[in-house]
Short mmCIF file of C-alpha atoms and ligand atoms in Angstrom, two decimals:
data_model
loop_
_atom_site.label_atom_id
_atom_site.label_comp_id
_atom_site.label_asym_id
_atom_site.label_seq_id
_atom_site.Cartn_x
_atom_site.Cartn_y
_atom_site.Cartn_z
CA MET A 732 14.00 -3.73 -31.60
CA LYS A 733 11.55 -5.70 -29.54
CA LEU A 734 13.89 -5.45 -26.59
CA HIS A 735 14.13 -1.70 -26.83
CA VAL A 736 10.38 -1.33 -26.90
CA GLN A 737 10.14 -3.59 -23.90
CA THR A 738 12.73 -1.54 -22.04
CA LEU A 739 10.71 1.55 -22.71
CA PHE A 740 7.56 -0.13 -21.43
CA VAL A 741 9.42 -1.29 -18.34
CA ALA A 742 10.60 2.26 -17.74
CA ILE A 743 7.15 3.75 -17.77
CA GLY A 744 5.53 0.81 -16.07
CA LEU A 745 3.28 -0.11 -18.99
CA GLY A 746 2.91 -3.31 -20.90
CA ILE A 747 3.58 -5.57 -17.98
CA LYS A 748 0.35 -7.18 -17.14
CA ARG A 749 1.03 -8.16 -13.58
CA ASN A 750 1.83 -4.66 -12.43
CA TRP A 751 -1.00 -2.77 -14.12
CA HIS A 752 -2.86 -2.24 -10.87
CA ILE A 753 0.06 -0.51 -9.16
CA PHE A 754 0.76 1.57 -12.22
CA LEU A 755 -2.90 2.59 -12.46
CA ALA A 756 -2.90 3.34 -8.73
CA ILE A 757 -0.04 5.84 -9.23
CA ILE A 758 -1.72 7.53 -12.26
CA ALA A 759 -5.09 7.64 -10.45
CA GLY A 760 -3.37 9.05 -7.36
CA ILE A 761 -1.78 11.88 -9.39
CA ILE A 762 -5.06 12.75 -11.12
CA PHE A 763 -7.16 12.59 -7.97
CA GLY A 764 -4.55 14.40 -5.87
CA ASN A 765 -4.47 17.25 -8.34
CA TYR A 766 -8.29 17.37 -8.37
CA ILE A 767 -8.29 17.63 -4.54
CA PHE A 768 -5.74 20.44 -4.73
CA GLU A 769 -7.84 22.36 -7.20
CA HIS A 770 -11.22 21.69 -5.52
CA PRO A 771 -10.53 21.79 -1.76
CA GLN A 772 -14.22 22.47 -0.99
CA ALA A 773 -15.69 19.76 -3.20
CA VAL A 774 -18.11 17.20 -1.84
CA ILE A 775 -17.96 13.63 -3.20
CA PHE A 776 -21.14 11.58 -3.68
CA GLY A 777 -23.09 14.45 -2.13
CA LYS A 778 -21.92 13.78 1.44
CA PHE A 779 -18.13 13.30 1.86
CA SER A 780 -16.08 16.45 2.09
CA ILE A 781 -12.79 16.36 0.26
CA GLN A 782 -10.90 16.97 3.51
CA SER A 783 -12.43 13.91 5.14
CA ILE A 784 -11.37 11.87 2.11
CA VAL A 785 -7.82 13.24 2.36
CA SER A 786 -7.70 12.31 6.05
CA LEU A 787 -8.91 8.80 5.25
CA LEU A 788 -6.39 8.37 2.43
CA ASN A 789 -3.66 9.67 4.72
CA VAL A 790 -4.51 6.97 7.27
CA ILE A 791 -4.54 4.26 4.58
CA GLY A 792 -1.24 5.43 3.12
CA GLN A 793 0.47 5.73 6.50
CA ALA A 794 -0.87 2.33 7.54
CA PHE A 795 0.58 0.81 4.39
CA ILE A 796 4.03 2.35 5.04
CA ARG A 797 3.91 1.38 8.73
CA VAL A 798 3.16 -2.30 8.09
CA ILE A 799 6.03 -2.54 5.63
CA GLN A 800 8.36 -0.69 8.01
CA MET A 801 7.23 -3.03 10.75
CA VAL A 802 9.11 -5.91 9.07
CA VAL A 803 12.21 -3.93 8.08
CA ILE A 804 14.30 -4.24 11.25
CA PRO A 805 13.75 -8.00 11.74
CA LEU A 806 14.33 -8.42 8.02
CA VAL A 807 17.58 -6.48 7.93
CA CYS A 808 18.99 -8.18 11.00
CA SER A 809 18.00 -11.67 9.93
CA ALA A 810 19.14 -11.12 6.32
CA ILE A 811 22.58 -9.99 7.43
CA VAL A 812 23.01 -12.82 9.97
CA VAL A 813 21.78 -15.50 7.58
CA GLY A 814 23.65 -13.94 4.65
CA ILE A 815 27.03 -13.71 6.33
CA SER A 816 26.84 -17.05 8.05
CA SER A 817 25.76 -18.69 4.80
CA ILE A 818 28.73 -17.16 3.01
CA GLY A 819 30.78 -18.78 5.72
CA ASP A 820 34.36 -18.22 4.91
CA SER A 821 35.62 -14.78 5.70
CA LYS A 822 37.64 -14.46 2.49
CA GLN A 823 34.42 -14.57 0.47
CA ILE A 824 32.78 -12.07 2.80
CA GLY A 825 35.73 -9.78 2.23
CA LYS A 826 35.45 -10.24 -1.55
CA PHE A 827 31.72 -9.47 -1.50
CA GLY A 828 32.33 -6.46 0.75
CA LYS A 829 35.09 -5.03 -1.39
CA ARG A 830 33.13 -5.37 -4.58
CA MET A 831 30.08 -3.88 -2.92
CA LEU A 832 32.00 -0.82 -1.74
CA LEU A 833 33.61 -0.45 -5.16
CA TYR A 834 30.38 -0.57 -7.14
CA TYR A 835 28.35 1.52 -4.67
CA GLY A 836 31.26 3.98 -4.63
CA ILE A 837 31.43 4.26 -8.43
CA ILE A 838 27.70 4.74 -8.75
CA THR A 839 27.51 7.41 -6.05
CA ILE A 840 30.52 9.36 -7.33
CA LEU A 841 29.02 9.36 -10.82
CA ALA A 842 25.71 10.60 -9.38
CA VAL A 843 27.41 13.49 -7.63
CA VAL A 844 29.36 14.41 -10.77
CA ILE A 845 26.24 14.24 -12.96
CA GLY A 846 24.27 16.38 -10.44
CA ALA A 847 27.05 18.98 -10.29
CA GLY A 848 27.50 19.04 -14.06
CA LEU A 849 23.81 19.54 -14.75
CA ALA A 850 23.24 22.13 -12.00
CA LEU A 851 26.32 24.18 -12.90
CA SER A 852 25.46 24.12 -16.60
CA PHE A 853 21.77 24.93 -16.36
CA GLN A 854 21.81 27.09 -13.19
CA PRO A 855 18.37 26.28 -11.78
CA GLY A 856 18.80 28.65 -8.82
CA LEU A 857 18.95 31.83 -10.86
CA GLY A 858 15.24 31.61 -11.70
CA VAL A 859 14.20 31.87 -8.03
CA GLN A 860 16.46 34.79 -7.02
CA ASN A 861 13.46 37.14 -7.21
CA PHE A 862 11.77 35.20 -4.44
CA ILE A 863 14.71 35.60 -2.07
CA SER A 864 14.92 38.81 -0.04
CA GLU A 865 18.03 40.84 -0.60
CA SER A 866 18.93 41.01 3.08
CA ALA A 867 18.73 37.23 3.43
CA ALA A 868 20.94 36.83 0.38
CA ASN A 869 23.50 39.31 1.71
CA THR A 870 23.70 37.63 5.10
CA ILE A 871 24.20 34.22 3.52
CA GLN A 872 26.87 35.43 1.15
CA ALA A 873 28.83 37.06 4.04
CA GLN A 874 28.48 33.99 6.19
CA VAL A 875 29.68 31.51 3.59
CA SER A 876 32.72 33.58 2.66
CA GLY A 877 33.64 33.95 6.34
CA TYR A 878 33.23 30.32 7.19
CA ILE A 879 36.16 28.05 8.07
CA ALA A 880 35.21 24.44 7.62
CA THR A 881 35.28 22.36 10.79
CA GLN A 882 35.69 18.61 10.80
CA ASN A 883 34.08 18.05 14.18
CA ASP A 884 30.66 17.22 12.90
CA ILE A 885 31.96 14.63 10.50
CA GLY A 886 33.81 12.98 13.39
CA SER A 887 30.64 12.72 15.43
CA ILE A 888 28.77 11.28 12.48
CA PHE A 889 31.28 8.43 12.36
CA LEU A 890 31.00 7.92 16.12
CA ASN A 891 27.22 7.77 15.91
CA MET A 892 27.52 4.81 13.58
CA ILE A 893 28.84 2.72 16.50
CA PRO A 894 26.06 1.74 18.85
CA GLN A 895 26.80 2.03 22.57
CA ASN A 896 23.82 -0.12 23.24
CA PRO A 897 22.55 -2.20 20.30
CA LEU A 898 19.20 -2.80 21.98
CA GLU A 899 18.62 0.93 22.29
CA SER A 900 19.43 1.34 18.59
CA LEU A 901 17.02 -1.47 17.76
CA ALA A 902 14.26 0.20 19.81
CA LYS A 903 14.90 3.54 18.13
CA GLY A 904 15.15 2.00 14.64
CA GLU A 905 18.58 3.53 14.00
CA MET A 906 19.57 1.59 10.89
CA ILE A 907 23.26 2.30 10.63
CA PRO A 908 24.19 1.34 14.23
CA ILE A 909 21.93 -1.70 13.88
CA ILE A 910 23.73 -2.77 10.71
CA PHE A 911 27.09 -2.09 12.31
CA PHE A 912 26.28 -4.40 15.18
CA ALA A 913 24.62 -7.03 12.98
CA LEU A 914 27.70 -7.20 10.76
CA ILE A 915 30.10 -7.70 13.65
CA PHE A 916 27.74 -10.14 15.36
CA SER A 917 27.34 -12.18 12.17
CA LEU A 918 31.08 -12.21 11.53
CA ALA A 919 31.58 -13.51 15.05
CA LEU A 920 28.91 -16.18 14.48
CA SER A 921 30.65 -17.29 11.33
CA LYS A 922 33.89 -17.77 13.30
CA ILE A 923 32.55 -19.97 16.12
CA GLY A 924 31.70 -23.08 14.13
CA GLU A 925 28.75 -25.40 14.70
CA ILE A 926 27.86 -23.78 18.02
CA ASN A 927 26.27 -20.99 15.97
CA ARG A 928 23.52 -23.28 14.62
CA PRO A 929 20.74 -22.55 17.16
CA ILE A 930 20.95 -18.79 16.73
CA VAL A 931 21.41 -18.95 12.95
CA SER A 932 18.33 -21.17 12.68
CA ILE A 933 16.32 -18.66 14.68
CA PHE A 934 17.38 -15.93 12.29
CA GLU A 935 16.59 -18.17 9.29
CA SER A 936 13.05 -18.57 10.61
CA ILE A 937 12.73 -14.82 11.27
CA PHE A 938 13.89 -14.12 7.70
CA ALA A 939 11.40 -16.57 6.18
CA ALA A 940 8.54 -15.26 8.33
CA THR A 941 9.21 -11.60 7.51
CA MET A 942 9.26 -12.45 3.78
CA LYS A 943 5.90 -14.16 4.21
CA ILE A 944 4.49 -11.09 5.93
CA THR A 945 5.75 -9.03 3.02
CA ASP A 946 3.79 -11.23 0.62
CA TRP A 947 0.65 -10.55 2.62
CA ILE A 948 1.27 -6.82 2.82
CA MET A 949 1.71 -6.62 -0.91
CA ILE A 950 -1.90 -7.65 -1.41
CA PHE A 951 -2.66 -4.09 -0.33
CA ALA A 952 -0.04 -2.45 -2.52
CA ALA A 953 -2.43 -0.82 -4.98
CA PRO A 954 -4.73 0.92 -2.48
CA GLY A 955 -1.77 1.84 -0.29
CA ILE A 956 0.17 3.41 -3.15
CA PHE A 957 -2.95 5.15 -4.49
CA ALA A 958 -3.49 6.72 -1.04
CA LEU A 959 0.14 7.80 -0.73
CA THR A 960 0.31 9.35 -4.19
CA THR A 961 -3.02 11.14 -3.80
CA THR A 962 -2.13 12.74 -0.47
CA ALA A 963 1.32 13.78 -1.78
CA VAL A 964 -0.02 15.47 -4.90
CA SER A 965 -3.05 16.98 -3.14
CA SER A 966 -0.84 19.15 -0.92
CA PHE A 967 0.67 21.15 -3.77
CA GLY A 968 -1.06 20.24 -7.04
CA LEU A 969 0.72 19.95 -10.34
CA SER A 970 1.07 23.69 -10.93
CA ILE A 971 3.97 24.05 -8.45
CA PHE A 972 6.13 22.41 -11.11
CA SER A 973 5.92 25.45 -13.39
CA THR A 974 7.48 27.69 -10.68
CA ILE A 975 10.36 25.39 -10.06
CA SER A 976 10.36 23.59 -13.40
CA LYS A 977 14.04 24.07 -14.18
CA PHE A 978 15.15 22.54 -10.88
CA PHE A 979 12.70 19.69 -11.36
CA ALA A 980 13.76 19.12 -14.97
CA ILE A 981 17.45 19.01 -14.04
CA VAL A 982 16.90 16.50 -11.22
CA PHE A 983 14.67 14.43 -13.46
CA VAL A 984 17.22 14.37 -16.28
CA GLY A 985 19.93 13.42 -13.79
CA PHE A 986 17.85 10.51 -12.52
CA CYS A 987 17.19 9.39 -16.10
CA ILE A 988 20.94 9.49 -16.87
CA GLN A 989 21.59 7.27 -13.85
CA PHE A 990 18.78 4.90 -14.67
CA PHE A 991 19.08 4.63 -18.45
CA ILE A 992 22.79 5.23 -19.02
CA VAL A 993 24.91 4.67 -15.89
CA TYR A 994 23.28 1.44 -14.62
CA PRO A 995 23.04 -0.20 -18.05
CA LEU A 996 26.73 0.66 -18.61
CA ILE A 997 27.67 -0.77 -15.20
CA LEU A 998 25.73 -3.95 -16.00
CA LYS A 999 27.34 -4.19 -19.44
CA ILE A 1000 30.92 -3.36 -18.41
CA PHE A 1001 31.11 -5.39 -15.18
CA SER A 1002 28.75 -8.30 -15.89
CA LYS A 1003 26.78 -10.12 -18.53
CA VAL A 1004 23.41 -9.41 -16.93
CA PRO A 1005 20.97 -8.36 -19.71
CA VAL A 1006 19.69 -4.85 -18.94
CA SER A 1007 16.08 -4.93 -20.04
CA THR A 1008 15.53 -8.43 -18.59
CA PHE A 1009 16.95 -7.28 -15.31
CA TYR A 1010 14.76 -4.18 -15.20
CA THR A 1011 11.78 -6.44 -15.89
CA ALA A 1012 12.86 -8.64 -13.00
CA ILE A 1013 12.88 -5.78 -10.51
CA ILE A 1014 9.90 -3.79 -11.79
CA GLU A 1015 7.67 -4.52 -8.77
CA ALA A 1016 10.35 -3.20 -6.43
CA LEU A 1017 10.74 -0.05 -8.56
CA LEU A 1018 7.04 0.64 -8.53
CA VAL A 1019 6.78 0.12 -4.80
CA ALA A 1020 9.84 2.38 -4.30
CA PHE A 1021 8.11 5.07 -6.33
CA GLY A 1022 4.87 4.70 -4.39
CA THR A 1023 6.37 4.56 -0.90
CA ALA A 1024 9.39 6.86 -1.30
CA SER A 1025 11.24 4.56 1.07
CA SER A 1026 14.12 2.23 0.16
CA SER A 1027 13.84 0.54 3.56
CA ALA A 1028 10.15 -0.14 3.10
CA THR A 1029 10.86 -1.45 -0.38
CA LEU A 1030 13.68 -3.72 0.80
CA PRO A 1031 11.52 -6.86 1.26
CA LEU A 1032 10.30 -6.40 -2.32
CA THR A 1033 13.82 -5.80 -3.65
CA ILE A 1034 15.02 -8.97 -2.02
CA ALA A 1035 11.99 -10.94 -3.25
CA CYS A 1036 12.40 -9.74 -6.87
CA CYS A 1037 16.14 -10.44 -6.97
CA GLU A 1038 16.00 -13.75 -5.18
CA LYS A 1039 13.00 -15.21 -6.97
CA ARG A 1040 14.51 -14.23 -10.31
CA GLY A 1041 17.93 -15.78 -10.07
CA ILE A 1042 20.27 -13.85 -7.75
CA SER A 1043 21.48 -16.08 -4.94
CA HIS A 1044 20.27 -15.71 -1.37
CA LYS A 1045 23.88 -15.22 -0.30
CA VAL A 1046 24.31 -12.10 -2.39
CA CYS A 1047 20.83 -10.68 -1.81
CA SER A 1048 20.91 -11.04 1.92
CA PHE A 1049 24.28 -9.33 2.21
CA VAL A 1050 24.27 -6.66 -0.51
CA LEU A 1051 20.66 -5.48 -0.56
CA PRO A 1052 20.12 -4.66 3.16
CA LEU A 1053 23.39 -2.72 3.17
CA GLY A 1054 22.50 -1.00 -0.08
CA ALA A 1055 19.06 0.04 1.16
CA THR A 1056 20.75 1.84 4.01
CA LEU A 1057 24.08 3.02 2.67
CA ASN A 1058 23.76 3.34 -1.09
CA MET A 1059 21.70 6.41 -1.93
CA ASP A 1060 22.98 7.64 -5.24
CA GLY A 1061 19.66 9.13 -6.31
CA THR A 1062 19.71 11.08 -3.05
CA ALA A 1063 23.31 12.16 -3.63
CA LEU A 1064 22.49 13.47 -7.08
CA PHE A 1065 19.48 15.32 -5.73
CA GLN A 1066 21.49 16.83 -2.85
CA MET A 1067 24.16 18.11 -5.19
CA VAL A 1068 21.57 19.84 -7.38
CA CYS A 1069 19.90 21.23 -4.25
CA ILE A 1070 23.09 22.76 -2.82
CA ILE A 1071 24.00 24.38 -6.12
CA PHE A 1072 20.38 25.53 -6.52
CA LEU A 1073 20.39 27.13 -3.07
CA THR A 1074 23.79 28.81 -3.44
CA GLN A 1075 22.76 30.18 -6.85
CA ALA A 1076 19.43 31.42 -5.44
CA TYR A 1077 21.26 33.33 -2.69
CA GLY A 1078 23.98 34.60 -5.05
CA VAL A 1079 26.82 32.64 -3.43
CA THR A 1080 29.62 31.68 -5.78
CA LEU A 1081 31.26 28.33 -5.07
CA GLU A 1082 34.91 27.75 -5.95
CA PRO A 1083 35.76 24.40 -7.65
CA VAL A 1084 37.52 23.24 -4.48
CA GLN A 1085 34.41 23.97 -2.45
CA ILE A 1086 32.30 22.02 -4.91
CA ILE A 1087 34.62 19.03 -4.57
CA CYS A 1088 34.42 19.26 -0.71
CA ILE A 1089 30.66 19.46 -0.98
CA GLY A 1090 30.74 16.36 -3.19
CA PHE A 1091 32.58 14.45 -0.45
CA LEU A 1092 30.16 15.65 2.22
CA ILE A 1093 27.27 14.57 0.04
CA ILE A 1094 28.67 11.07 -0.32
CA ILE A 1095 28.75 10.87 3.48
CA ALA A 1096 25.42 12.63 4.01
CA SER A 1097 23.60 10.48 1.48
CA SER A 1098 24.94 7.25 2.93
CA THR A 1099 23.98 8.24 6.46
CA CYS A 1100 20.53 9.11 5.21
CA ALA A 1101 17.81 6.71 6.35
CA GLY A 1102 15.80 4.97 3.65
CA ILE A 1103 12.60 6.74 4.64
CA PRO A 1104 10.52 9.47 2.99
CA GLY A 1105 12.05 12.92 3.13
CA ALA A 1106 15.33 11.94 4.75
CA GLY A 1107 17.40 13.17 1.79
CA LEU A 1108 16.17 16.72 2.17
CA ILE A 1109 16.83 16.65 5.92
CA THR A 1110 20.41 15.33 5.70
CA ILE A 1111 21.24 18.24 3.42
CA ALA A 1112 21.69 20.06 6.73
CA LEU A 1113 24.96 18.20 7.16
CA VAL A 1114 26.21 19.33 3.77
CA LEU A 1115 25.16 22.93 4.35
CA ASN A 1116 27.05 22.73 7.62
CA GLY A 1117 30.16 22.12 5.59
CA ILE A 1118 29.80 25.59 4.08
CA GLY A 1119 28.77 27.21 7.36
CA LEU A 1120 25.02 27.34 6.85
CA THR A 1121 21.88 25.87 8.40
CA PRO A 1122 18.63 25.12 6.60
CA GLN A 1123 16.82 27.67 8.83
CA GLN A 1124 18.82 30.44 7.24
CA LEU A 1125 17.79 29.40 3.77
CA LEU A 1126 14.12 28.98 4.51
CA GLU A 1127 12.84 30.84 1.45
CA GLY A 1128 14.92 28.62 -0.83
CA PHE A 1129 14.03 25.50 1.10
CA ALA A 1130 10.32 26.32 0.78
CA PHE A 1131 10.55 25.47 -2.94
CA LEU A 1132 12.38 22.25 -2.28
CA PHE A 1133 9.90 21.21 0.42
CA ALA A 1134 6.94 21.95 -1.79
CA ILE A 1135 7.94 19.38 -4.39
CA ASP A 1136 9.94 17.05 -2.23
CA ARG A 1137 7.53 14.18 -2.11
CA VAL A 1138 7.48 13.72 -5.85
CA VAL A 1139 11.23 14.19 -6.18
CA ASP A 1140 11.59 11.73 -3.30
CA MET A 1141 9.52 9.13 -5.12
CA LEU A 1142 11.82 9.45 -8.12
CA ARG A 1143 15.09 9.40 -6.20
CA THR A 1144 13.96 6.42 -4.13
CA THR A 1145 13.27 4.51 -7.35
CA VAL A 1146 16.80 5.34 -8.47
CA ASN A 1147 18.24 4.33 -5.07
CA VAL A 1148 16.48 0.98 -5.16
CA ALA A 1149 17.40 0.31 -8.80
CA SER A 1150 21.08 0.84 -8.03
CA ASP A 1151 21.00 -1.50 -5.02
CA ALA A 1152 19.56 -4.21 -7.25
CA VAL A 1153 22.03 -3.47 -10.09
CA VAL A 1154 25.00 -3.80 -7.73
CA ALA A 1155 23.60 -7.06 -6.32
CA ALA A 1156 23.24 -8.38 -9.87
CA VAL A 1157 26.79 -7.38 -10.86
CA ILE A 1158 28.29 -8.95 -7.74
CA ALA A 1159 26.20 -12.10 -8.27
CA ASP A 1160 27.48 -12.32 -11.81
CA ASN A 1161 31.12 -11.77 -10.79
CA GLU A 1162 30.83 -14.45 -8.12
CA ASN A 1163 28.84 -17.00 -10.14
CA GLU A 1164 25.90 -16.50 -7.81
CA ILE A 1165 23.26 -15.92 -10.47
CA ASP A 1166 20.95 -18.43 -12.12
CA TYR A 1167 20.71 -17.09 -15.69
CA ASP A 1168 18.05 -19.64 -16.73
CA LEU A 1169 15.78 -18.26 -14.06
CA LEU A 1170 16.60 -14.61 -14.79
CA ASN A 1171 16.17 -14.88 -18.56
CA ASP A 1172 12.88 -16.78 -18.48
CA THR A 1173 10.72 -13.71 -17.91
CA GLU A 1174 7.59 -15.59 -19.02
CA GLN A 1175 7.94 -17.86 -16.00
CA TYR A 1176 8.42 -15.12 -13.43
CA LYS A 1177 6.24 -15.81 -10.43
CA GLU A 1178 4.07 -12.88 -9.37
CA ILE A 1179 5.49 -11.05 -6.38
CA ILE A 1180 2.69 -8.55 -5.95
N1 LIG B 607 13.42 8.44 0.50
C1 LIG B 607 14.75 8.04 0.10
C2 LIG B 607 14.92 6.58 0.20
O1 LIG B 607 14.27 5.95 0.99
C3 LIG B 607 15.79 8.77 0.93
C4 LIG B 607 15.72 10.22 0.60
O2 LIG B 607 14.87 10.92 1.15
O3 LIG B 607 16.46 10.66 -0.27
O4 LIG B 607 15.72 6.02 -0.52
#
């Protein structure tokens, strides 16, 4: 019984002393953000206009995200190089890689199925049909039925994963090409014997230094997350949820199914990692994911939580950076609900085969989606393309999605980050790379934030 209560507390971020300040920052951000939305002309302490406060909070929030993002590229590169060269033998790398693809695959497919099941059963798009003009709906219906799917765009997506110039990709912060190069480079390093030592040591130092910077940045987590939440909520207020409540409720229920049913089942079926203890271990990462809406920005925290609480460095440094970039099951679930929402809103009927094709496109679109705020809504363009549409044509429908995207993004990022950590834990268990004494001793957890 005690465990269940603890799980519940973990889920809502209560009852865990060390995180109270982040949790309070989120609640305060929601309340203050809604106040700003409802009183745009208010003056605080008799002299500060609400707009000047919003601008200030915007700067604080952006600064917080920027400093975290600042360490992401060195962290991802060094984690992959150190991870792969510490695994050493290529058989083990292959084993890790296969398991990783298997578990990330299962989780993402389940997310797409859950999203489709919920959206088709509860039909969130019907409620907004009144807001869509008839002519727009007619055009869209004609266009979708006349569309012959073309594979060209998917081909170019694959090509874009291969960097022509890795330094250019580094400078532009293109995560997938960077990871592609880092993987090949690290594999090569692991094959050249002792001569790799100088470069591996440099990357070990870079990894340690970026983790140290993360510790420093986290001192500012509470104000940063308060600022981000306030500015997000202040732009639309809480009332927007009543207009689009069905869509929001469906997405929310889908996320809860992933978080409270699918992941615990995966942990139980494929490993002996205790669910509530593990959620306790990664709670800081989940709260930061919620606050920043960025899996990449949360990556240093995800690594810190997993590593300091028992999962080996080998597994963390290989599985988590790849997961933060490629495994976006929360995003996939959200995109599935969005597509069905939009097609319902415009009166387009999708055949089962089309829904299956859309599912495949979503698996690709979500994994090419960067771990940054808002990326999931933008990569929907790729999926729409698969049924012959562009977001510009569906602007009225998109307006609803944009209005609430930040909050939905905070939720789906939390789900994305949780699944990365869950997969790392399962692989660590399968490969005897987990220290259960450290994981189970929650009383002794060192503070990360
Ligand atoms: N913000 C999400 C993430 O970083 C991606 C998305 O927009 O869905 O995981």
